[in-house]
């Protein structure tokens, strides 16, 4: 969680200094979902991510320097600097990719889970998606397939309470995304998404179910995003008091550090050291990424189109 927060705070600083271009979607305040879920997975498990996916990628083992290089449009980035914030993928580490299309990864995750099932693999697929995505057709299609075929997939809804600017309560009929699992025969669990241990527990349970061949699960993790939807959002649809209350009273990192000290899991010094390690990792990632080569503009088309065998000479 510390590394994810430092990563995104680092991005904000680079953006303010004019070194990072385009837009991005920050998950500051939501770190316990990515960390609690990915921390409960096993080697070989797969994830799909969203437009707000830096945390998912880092929690599933992405290299912060390669991610930073991607955002800085460097050749050394995950997609050679061509994709940016919303296109981090690292198949070698089981990250099937972020996706700028809302709910776009839901059917991809169902397909990946079907592949695991057919190959007799023990791997589980996690699909992160937002509360807004739960109102898309793809959500219902994917849950239907996952339900009817008992796919080894865990659908994790990060309910951060807003789509771009619309409150979930005003957009999602019934205002109970976890409850939608029942329509497809899946267990749906609502957890405090700012409690890393609760998220972890729900994921362990869903993963055990998937590995036992009992099929898919739906988890709704209730959390909150502190920043605007993207860089152009002026937060006009919610009050400053609401943001402050979540940040000051329900922050996932504060809650976890409180838990650790109260239960004597970590000392204050160990907590400070862990937080500092996150900051140092990101400082090094930024420094390393900044020295990367710029992509060669003449190579751009080569990165965008696949070769079409047999068509080389065609007009
Ligand atoms: C199919 C589709 N429709 C609309 C958009 C524009 N859009 C990008 S993010 C977003 C809001 C998504 O909300 P949610 O799924 O709750 O995720 P959050 O941004 O809250 O993390 C929208 C409408 C899009 N990218 N794709």
Tab-separated table of C-alpha atoms in Angstrom, residues 21-292:
chain	number	residue	atom	x	y	z
A	21	UNK	CA	1.518	14.143	-20.337
A	22	UNK	CA	-2.014	13.033	-21.099
A	23	UNK	CA	-4.322	11.993	-18.311
A	24	UNK	CA	-4.359	9.341	-15.627
A	25	UNK	CA	-6.715	7.917	-13.043
A	26	UNK	CA	-5.367	7.704	-9.520
A	27	UNK	CA	-6.444	5.159	-6.928
A	28	UNK	CA	-5.141	7.045	-3.893
A	29	UNK	CA	-7.377	5.925	-0.993
A	30	UNK	CA	-8.191	2.552	-2.622
A	31	UNK	CA	-4.874	0.777	-2.022
A	32	UNK	CA	-6.254	-1.880	0.345
A	33	UNK	CA	-8.312	-3.455	-2.444
A	34	UNK	CA	-5.432	-4.120	-4.846
A	35	UNK	CA	-3.097	-5.164	-2.035
A	36	UNK	CA	-5.589	-7.273	-0.099
A	37	UNK	CA	-6.666	-9.151	-3.234
A	38	UNK	CA	-3.268	-9.691	-4.875
A	39	UNK	CA	-1.654	-10.595	-1.552
A	40	UNK	CA	-4.111	-13.494	-1.275
A	41	UNK	CA	-3.256	-14.926	-4.705
A	42	UNK	CA	-0.768	-17.662	-5.544
A	43	UNK	CA	2.057	-17.813	-8.085
A	44	UNK	CA	0.524	-18.351	-11.527
A	45	UNK	CA	-2.791	-16.638	-10.764
A	46	UNK	CA	-3.889	-14.048	-13.290
A	47	UNK	CA	-5.403	-10.587	-13.059
A	48	UNK	CA	-7.120	-8.155	-15.386
A	49	UNK	CA	-7.105	-4.479	-14.512
A	50	UNK	CA	-8.893	-1.219	-15.317
A	51	UNK	CA	-8.227	2.397	-16.306
A	52	UNK	CA	-7.500	2.974	-12.569
A	53	UNK	CA	-5.021	0.132	-12.421
A	54	UNK	CA	-1.611	1.281	-11.136
A	55	UNK	CA	-2.291	-0.353	-7.766
A	56	UNK	CA	-3.410	-3.668	-9.291
A	57	UNK	CA	-0.285	-3.887	-11.438
A	58	UNK	CA	2.109	-3.028	-8.602
A	59	UNK	CA	0.368	-5.355	-6.149
A	60	UNK	CA	0.628	-8.184	-8.682
A	61	UNK	CA	4.368	-7.752	-9.046
A	62	UNK	CA	4.921	-5.186	-11.796
A	63	UNK	CA	8.295	-3.460	-11.860
A	64	UNK	CA	7.715	0.159	-10.707
A	65	UNK	CA	10.516	1.477	-12.943
A	66	UNK	CA	9.054	-0.120	-16.095
A	67	UNK	CA	5.625	1.215	-15.149
A	68	UNK	CA	7.032	4.678	-14.544
A	69	UNK	CA	8.886	4.472	-17.876
A	70	UNK	CA	5.611	3.575	-19.611
A	71	UNK	CA	3.911	6.616	-18.114
A	72	UNK	CA	6.857	8.806	-19.119
A	73	UNK	CA	6.539	7.453	-22.707
A	74	UNK	CA	9.970	5.805	-22.687
A	75	UNK	CA	11.058	2.899	-24.865
A	76	UNK	CA	11.837	0.934	-21.680
A	77	UNK	CA	8.173	1.037	-20.555
A	78	UNK	CA	5.901	-2.005	-20.469
A	79	UNK	CA	4.411	-1.111	-23.869
A	80	UNK	CA	7.492	0.703	-25.179
A	81	UNK	CA	5.945	3.961	-24.009
A	82	UNK	CA	3.111	3.732	-26.547
A	83	UNK	CA	0.311	2.786	-24.153
A	84	UNK	CA	0.723	4.915	-21.037
A	85	UNK	CA	-1.197	4.718	-17.795
A	86	UNK	CA	-4.141	2.648	-19.037
A	87	UNK	CA	-2.191	-0.029	-20.878
A	88	UNK	CA	0.137	-1.694	-18.432
A	89	UNK	CA	0.303	-5.419	-19.141
A	90	UNK	CA	2.818	-8.009	-18.014
A	91	UNK	CA	1.705	-11.434	-19.133
A	92	UNK	CA	4.929	-12.988	-17.826
A	93	UNK	CA	3.787	-12.079	-14.308
A	94	UNK	CA	0.136	-12.964	-14.843
A	95	UNK	CA	-1.120	-9.451	-15.513
A	96	UNK	CA	-3.297	-9.741	-18.612
A	97	UNK	CA	-3.581	-5.999	-18.838
A	98	UNK	CA	-5.281	-2.806	-17.822
A	99	UNK	CA	-8.201	-1.747	-19.980
A	100	UNK	CA	-9.500	1.731	-20.820
A	101	UNK	CA	-12.897	0.354	-21.814
A	102	UNK	CA	-15.192	0.300	-18.803
A	103	UNK	CA	-16.112	-3.380	-18.121
A	104	UNK	CA	-13.867	-4.327	-21.060
A	105	UNK	CA	-11.857	-6.757	-18.965
A	106	UNK	CA	-14.858	-8.635	-17.578
A	107	UNK	CA	-15.346	-10.943	-20.543
A	108	UNK	CA	-11.572	-11.209	-21.075
A	109	UNK	CA	-11.315	-12.542	-17.515
A	110	UNK	CA	-14.119	-15.039	-18.194
A	111	UNK	CA	-12.239	-16.231	-21.284
A	112	UNK	CA	-8.957	-16.510	-19.390
A	113	UNK	CA	-10.724	-18.491	-16.647
A	114	UNK	CA	-12.271	-20.801	-19.243
A	115	UNK	CA	-8.776	-21.408	-20.637
A	116	UNK	CA	-7.480	-22.282	-17.145
A	117	UNK	CA	-10.396	-24.625	-16.603
A	118	UNK	CA	-9.901	-26.380	-19.945
A	119	UNK	CA	-6.163	-26.771	-19.354
A	120	UNK	CA	-6.840	-28.318	-15.958
A	121	UNK	CA	-4.777	-25.566	-14.326
A	122	UNK	CA	-5.073	-24.635	-10.663
A	123	UNK	CA	-4.859	-20.925	-11.466
A	124	UNK	CA	-7.516	-18.421	-10.556
A	125	UNK	CA	-8.294	-15.244	-12.508
A	126	UNK	CA	-9.126	-12.006	-10.700
A	127	UNK	CA	-11.031	-9.328	-12.592
A	128	UNK	CA	-10.952	-5.848	-11.051
A	129	UNK	CA	-13.721	-3.495	-12.161
A	130	UNK	CA	-15.497	-0.374	-10.920
A	131	UNK	CA	-19.013	0.262	-9.670
A	132	UNK	CA	-19.769	2.029	-12.975
A	133	UNK	CA	-18.730	-1.099	-14.870
A	134	UNK	CA	-21.369	-3.077	-12.981
A	135	UNK	CA	-24.006	-1.222	-15.014
A	136	UNK	CA	-22.539	-2.281	-18.367
A	137	UNK	CA	-23.873	-5.185	-20.412
A	138	UNK	CA	-20.491	-6.932	-20.305
A	139	UNK	CA	-20.803	-7.296	-16.503
A	140	UNK	CA	-23.995	-9.325	-16.887
A	141	UNK	CA	-22.700	-11.376	-19.831
A	142	UNK	CA	-19.479	-12.229	-18.009
A	143	UNK	CA	-21.203	-13.161	-14.738
A	144	UNK	CA	-23.659	-15.307	-16.623
A	145	UNK	CA	-20.865	-17.275	-18.320
A	146	UNK	CA	-18.883	-17.496	-15.093
A	147	UNK	CA	-21.974	-18.826	-13.333
A	148	UNK	CA	-23.140	-21.288	-15.946
A	149	UNK	CA	-19.647	-22.734	-16.526
A	150	UNK	CA	-18.400	-22.576	-12.909
A	151	UNK	CA	-15.347	-20.618	-14.045
A	152	UNK	CA	-12.370	-20.117	-11.686
A	153	UNK	CA	-12.727	-16.340	-11.656
A	154	UNK	CA	-13.150	-13.770	-8.891
A	155	UNK	CA	-14.921	-10.580	-9.905
A	156	UNK	CA	-13.742	-7.780	-7.606
A	157	UNK	CA	-15.802	-4.600	-7.760
A	158	UNK	CA	-13.952	-1.592	-6.393
A	159	UNK	CA	-16.929	0.451	-5.352
A	160	UNK	CA	-15.291	3.841	-4.853
A	161	UNK	CA	-18.786	5.379	-4.697
A	162	UNK	CA	-18.608	7.261	-8.005
A	163	UNK	CA	-18.443	6.638	-11.749
A	164	UNK	CA	-16.897	9.694	-13.394
A	165	UNK	CA	-19.109	12.103	-11.478
A	166	UNK	CA	-22.273	10.136	-10.761
A	167	UNK	CA	-22.775	8.684	-7.282
A	168	UNK	CA	-23.168	4.894	-7.372
A	169	UNK	CA	-26.381	5.211	-5.362
A	170	UNK	CA	-27.887	7.245	-8.236
A	171	UNK	CA	-26.637	4.945	-10.999
A	172	UNK	CA	-26.860	1.361	-9.758
A	173	UNK	CA	-30.419	0.109	-9.299
A	174	UNK	CA	-30.791	-1.575	-5.938
A	175	UNK	CA	-27.433	-0.084	-4.843
A	176	UNK	CA	-26.183	-3.573	-3.974
A	177	UNK	CA	-23.606	-4.788	-6.465
A	178	UNK	CA	-22.646	-7.831	-4.363
A	179	UNK	CA	-26.313	-8.843	-4.387
A	180	UNK	CA	-26.251	-9.070	-8.189
A	181	UNK	CA	-24.196	-12.279	-7.914
A	182	UNK	CA	-27.296	-14.146	-6.743
A	183	UNK	CA	-28.942	-13.650	-10.150
A	184	UNK	CA	-26.121	-15.705	-11.668
A	185	UNK	CA	-25.808	-18.258	-8.896
A	186	UNK	CA	-22.589	-16.768	-7.509
A	187	UNK	CA	-21.825	-15.895	-3.901
A	188	UNK	CA	-21.622	-12.121	-3.574
A	189	UNK	CA	-19.784	-10.629	-0.606
A	190	UNK	CA	-19.643	-6.982	0.409
A	191	UNK	CA	-16.527	-6.026	2.376
A	192	UNK	CA	-14.951	-2.903	3.774
A	193	UNK	CA	-12.540	-2.186	0.943
A	194	UNK	CA	-10.418	0.015	3.178
A	195	UNK	CA	-9.687	-2.927	5.469
A	196	UNK	CA	-6.873	-4.880	3.820
A	197	UNK	CA	-7.433	-7.907	6.055
A	198	UNK	CA	-11.157	-8.105	5.268
A	199	UNK	CA	-10.381	-7.888	1.549
A	200	UNK	CA	-7.717	-10.569	1.901
A	201	UNK	CA	-10.071	-12.877	3.814
A	202	UNK	CA	-12.832	-12.575	1.200
A	203	UNK	CA	-10.322	-13.231	-1.601
A	204	UNK	CA	-8.842	-16.295	0.096
A	205	UNK	CA	-12.328	-17.732	0.447
A	206	UNK	CA	-13.224	-17.023	-3.189
A	207	UNK	CA	-9.890	-18.413	-4.444
A	208	UNK	CA	-10.335	-21.620	-2.437
A	209	UNK	CA	-13.799	-22.017	-3.935
A	210	UNK	CA	-12.455	-21.478	-7.472
A	211	UNK	CA	-9.564	-23.927	-6.969
A	212	UNK	CA	-11.967	-26.538	-5.626
A	213	UNK	CA	-13.882	-26.366	-8.928
A	214	UNK	CA	-16.872	-24.711	-7.256
A	215	UNK	CA	-16.818	-21.710	-9.572
A	216	UNK	CA	-16.819	-17.951	-9.571
A	217	UNK	CA	-17.384	-15.374	-6.852
A	218	UNK	CA	-18.239	-11.700	-6.719
A	219	UNK	CA	-16.684	-9.381	-4.146
A	220	UNK	CA	-17.805	-5.784	-3.687
A	221	UNK	CA	-15.113	-3.836	-1.862
A	222	UNK	CA	-16.457	-0.512	-0.643
A	223	UNK	CA	-13.798	2.162	-0.776
A	224	UNK	CA	-13.316	5.795	-1.806
A	225	UNK	CA	-11.173	7.721	-4.246
A	226	UNK	CA	-9.694	10.911	-2.861
A	227	UNK	CA	-8.640	12.445	-6.156
A	228	UNK	CA	-10.823	13.456	-9.080
A	229	UNK	CA	-11.876	10.889	-11.667
A	230	UNK	CA	-8.961	11.934	-13.910
A	231	UNK	CA	-6.722	14.961	-14.136
A	232	UNK	CA	-9.459	17.192	-15.581
A	233	UNK	CA	-11.988	16.585	-12.764
A	234	UNK	CA	-12.746	19.547	-10.505
A	235	UNK	CA	-14.703	17.464	-7.968
A	236	UNK	CA	-17.861	19.559	-8.311
A	237	UNK	CA	-20.209	16.634	-7.618
A	238	UNK	CA	-19.193	15.989	-4.008
A	239	UNK	CA	-18.327	18.019	-0.968
A	240	UNK	CA	-14.896	18.755	0.412
A	241	UNK	CA	-16.184	17.525	3.796
A	242	UNK	CA	-16.991	14.106	2.354
A	243	UNK	CA	-13.496	13.704	0.925
A	244	UNK	CA	-11.895	14.930	4.151
A	245	UNK	CA	-13.951	12.556	6.254
A	246	UNK	CA	-12.859	9.494	4.257
A	247	UNK	CA	-9.247	10.645	4.149
A	248	UNK	CA	-8.975	11.536	7.829
A	249	UNK	CA	-11.127	8.836	9.377
A	250	UNK	CA	-11.145	5.814	7.071
A	251	UNK	CA	-7.824	5.840	5.263
A	252	UNK	CA	-6.731	2.241	4.491
A	253	UNK	CA	-3.063	2.818	5.290
A	254	UNK	CA	-3.844	4.552	8.587
A	255	UNK	CA	-6.290	1.766	9.476
A	256	UNK	CA	-3.668	-0.904	8.764
A	257	UNK	CA	-0.917	0.857	10.726
A	258	UNK	CA	-3.328	1.277	13.650
A	259	UNK	CA	-4.110	-2.447	13.493
A	260	UNK	CA	-0.414	-3.336	13.387
A	261	UNK	CA	0.505	-1.233	16.397
A	262	UNK	CA	-2.552	-2.207	18.451
A	263	UNK	CA	-1.903	-5.922	17.817
A	264	UNK	CA	1.869	-5.515	18.115
A	265	UNK	CA	2.394	-6.912	14.601
A	266	UNK	CA	4.803	-4.141	13.667
A	267	UNK	CA	6.557	-1.532	15.784
A	268	UNK	CA	6.308	2.183	14.959
A	269	UNK	CA	9.882	2.035	13.641
A	270	UNK	CA	9.038	-0.895	11.348
A	271	UNK	CA	6.010	0.964	10.011
A	272	UNK	CA	8.071	4.085	9.350
A	273	UNK	CA	10.708	1.932	7.645
A	274	UNK	CA	8.113	0.217	5.423
A	275	UNK	CA	6.621	3.549	4.427
A	276	UNK	CA	10.102	4.923	3.685
A	277	UNK	CA	10.954	1.824	1.621
A	278	UNK	CA	7.907	2.535	-0.564
A	279	UNK	CA	9.018	6.141	-1.075
A	280	UNK	CA	12.633	5.128	-1.824
A	281	UNK	CA	11.514	2.473	-4.315
A	282	UNK	CA	9.517	5.048	-6.219
A	283	UNK	CA	12.245	7.686	-6.062
A	284	UNK	CA	14.614	5.172	-7.645
A	285	UNK	CA	11.961	4.139	-10.179
A	286	UNK	CA	11.480	7.764	-11.273
A	287	UNK	CA	15.215	8.388	-11.491
A	288	UNK	CA	15.777	5.184	-13.491
A	289	UNK	CA	12.820	5.742	-15.810
A	290	UNK	CA	13.853	9.334	-16.576
A	291	UNK	CA	17.150	8.150	-18.056
A	292	UNK	CA	15.354	5.814	-20.498
